[in-house]
Amino acid sequence: AQKVTQAQTEISVVEKEDVTLDCVYETRDTTYYLFWYKQPPSGELVFLIRRNSFDEQNEISGRYSWNFQKSTSSFNFTITASQVVDSAVYFCALSPNNAGNMLTFGGGTRLMVKP
Amino acid sequence: DAGITQSPRHKVTETGTPVTLRCHQTENHRYMYWYRQDPGHGLRLIHYSYGVKDTDKGEVSDGYSVSRSKTEDFLLTLESATSSQTSVYFCAISNPGQGVVGNIQYFGAGTRLSVL
């Protein structure tokens, strides 16, 4: 069975602060995918990143960066210099590395960025 | 944005009535999924489809059925709605493969269902 834990249910920061969202996962699969999605107040789910388990390189995209550590089963997401528009619920998700991958989601972290 | 349309976007119904939610895609993706979102649970898979007429159950399938008669349409039916099925329902699509977009699920805008 797969499990994703996002222990931080809510985080509040002031604009321009850096913030890290934690994600810890459990799986028996030797290969798998990890994902982050953003759900802004409007409600849609926006894909942010997909990481394959055999690729442990960290990734940076603008103010966003992701730290994947297989040894600790973690896939953390950092927003640098946060902005009000970053306010959203962020979901971490896990799937097997096969066709028709069913996603297992964490419970989500609500990030509030105050001006 | 992926071409995924969910209808209706909002629905209020009464306990015991049948309800059908529709997901329509224009991307010709092979896989389609139905999830429900509830506070504290993230999203949980209800059913998924891996081709026309090919479907399977997810984590929370009790009380739900699905059908896929065409590649582009995936229907979710609540045969007799209950208050516990009040939720936001999301449809998603994906294609297999190791390419840039392989195995990435793209989501529709969601349907908010209230069962009174």
Short mmCIF file of N, CA, C and O in Angstrom, two decimals, chain A residues 3-11 20-25 36 75-76 90-92 105-110, chain B residues 40:
data_model
loop_
_atom_site.label_atom_id
_atom_site.label_comp_id
_atom_site.label_asym_id
_atom_site.label_seq_id
_atom_site.Cartn_x
_atom_site.Cartn_y
_atom_site.Cartn_z
N LYS A 3 1.34 5.43 0.75
CA LYS A 3 0.86 6.46 1.65
C LYS A 3 1.68 7.71 1.47
O LYS A 3 2.91 7.64 1.28
N VAL A 4 1.03 8.86 1.52
CA VAL A 4 1.71 10.15 1.44
C VAL A 4 1.27 10.98 2.64
O VAL A 4 0.07 11.12 2.89
N THR A 5 2.24 11.52 3.36
CA THR A 5 1.94 12.31 4.55
C THR A 5 2.46 13.73 4.38
O THR A 5 3.64 13.94 4.12
N GLN A 6 1.56 14.67 4.51
CA GLN A 6 1.93 16.09 4.57
C GLN A 6 1.55 16.56 5.97
O GLN A 6 0.40 16.87 6.24
N ALA A 7 2.53 16.57 6.84
CA ALA A 7 2.26 16.81 8.25
C ALA A 7 1.80 18.23 8.53
O ALA A 7 1.08 18.48 9.49
N GLN A 8 2.21 19.17 7.71
CA GLN A 8 1.83 20.57 7.90
C GLN A 8 0.47 20.80 7.25
O GLN A 8 0.35 20.79 6.04
N THR A 9 -0.56 21.01 8.07
CA THR A 9 -1.88 21.23 7.47
C THR A 9 -2.03 22.68 7.02
O THR A 9 -2.67 22.95 6.00
N GLU A 10 -1.45 23.60 7.79
CA GLU A 10 -1.51 25.01 7.42
C GLU A 10 -0.20 25.70 7.75
O GLU A 10 0.40 25.43 8.81
N ILE A 11 0.23 26.56 6.86
CA ILE A 11 1.43 27.37 7.10
C ILE A 11 1.08 28.81 6.75
O ILE A 11 0.47 29.06 5.70
N THR A 20 9.08 26.07 3.21
CA THR A 20 9.25 24.70 2.74
C THR A 20 8.06 23.85 3.15
O THR A 20 7.67 23.84 4.32
N LEU A 21 7.50 23.16 2.18
CA LEU A 21 6.38 22.26 2.41
C LEU A 21 6.93 20.84 2.41
O LEU A 21 7.60 20.42 1.46
N ASP A 22 6.61 20.10 3.47
CA ASP A 22 7.17 18.77 3.63
C ASP A 22 6.26 17.70 3.04
O ASP A 22 5.03 17.80 3.09
N CYS A 23 6.89 16.66 2.50
CA CYS A 23 6.16 15.52 1.97
C CYS A 23 6.97 14.26 2.26
O CYS A 23 8.13 14.17 1.87
N VAL A 24 6.35 13.31 2.94
CA VAL A 24 6.98 12.03 3.23
C VAL A 24 6.09 10.94 2.65
O VAL A 24 4.86 11.01 2.76
N TYR A 25 6.70 9.95 2.04
CA TYR A 25 5.89 8.92 1.38
C TYR A 25 6.33 7.53 1.78
O TYR A 25 7.43 7.34 2.28
N TRP A 36 3.88 17.17 -7.38
CA TRP A 36 3.28 18.25 -6.60
C TRP A 36 2.24 18.94 -7.47
O TRP A 36 2.48 19.18 -8.66
N PHE A 75 10.08 14.32 -0.31
CA PHE A 75 10.08 15.11 -1.55
C PHE A 75 9.53 16.48 -1.19
O PHE A 75 8.36 16.79 -1.38
N ASN A 76 10.42 17.32 -0.67
CA ASN A 76 10.01 18.61 -0.12
C ASN A 76 10.03 19.71 -1.17
O ASN A 76 10.83 19.68 -2.11
N TYR A 90 -1.39 22.99 -1.40
CA TYR A 90 -0.42 22.24 -2.19
C TYR A 90 -0.51 20.76 -1.81
O TYR A 90 -0.51 20.40 -0.64
N PHE A 91 -0.58 19.94 -2.86
CA PHE A 91 -0.70 18.50 -2.65
C PHE A 91 0.54 17.80 -3.20
O PHE A 91 0.97 18.06 -4.32
N CYS A 92 1.04 16.87 -2.41
CA CYS A 92 2.07 15.95 -2.84
C CYS A 92 1.37 14.64 -3.20
O CYS A 92 0.38 14.25 -2.55
N PHE A 105 -2.70 10.71 -2.93
CA PHE A 105 -2.44 12.08 -2.51
C PHE A 105 -2.22 12.17 -1.02
O PHE A 105 -2.80 11.42 -0.23
N GLY A 106 -1.40 13.14 -0.63
CA GLY A 106 -1.34 13.55 0.76
C GLY A 106 -2.56 14.41 1.07
O GLY A 106 -3.34 14.77 0.18
N GLY A 107 -2.70 14.77 2.33
CA GLY A 107 -3.87 15.54 2.75
C GLY A 107 -3.81 17.01 2.38
O GLY A 107 -4.81 17.72 2.50
N GLY A 108 -2.66 17.45 1.90
CA GLY A 108 -2.53 18.84 1.46
C GLY A 108 -2.02 19.76 2.56
O GLY A 108 -2.24 19.53 3.76
N THR A 109 -1.32 20.81 2.14
CA THR A 109 -0.86 21.87 3.04
C THR A 109 -1.41 23.19 2.53
O THR A 109 -1.19 23.55 1.37
N ARG A 110 -2.15 23.88 3.40
CA ARG A 110 -2.68 25.19 3.01
C ARG A 110 -1.64 26.24 3.34
O ARG A 110 -1.24 26.41 4.50
N GLY B 40 -9.15 17.19 4.63
CA GLY B 40 -8.29 16.30 5.39
C GLY B 40 -7.89 15.03 4.68
O GLY B 40 -7.03 14.29 5.16
#
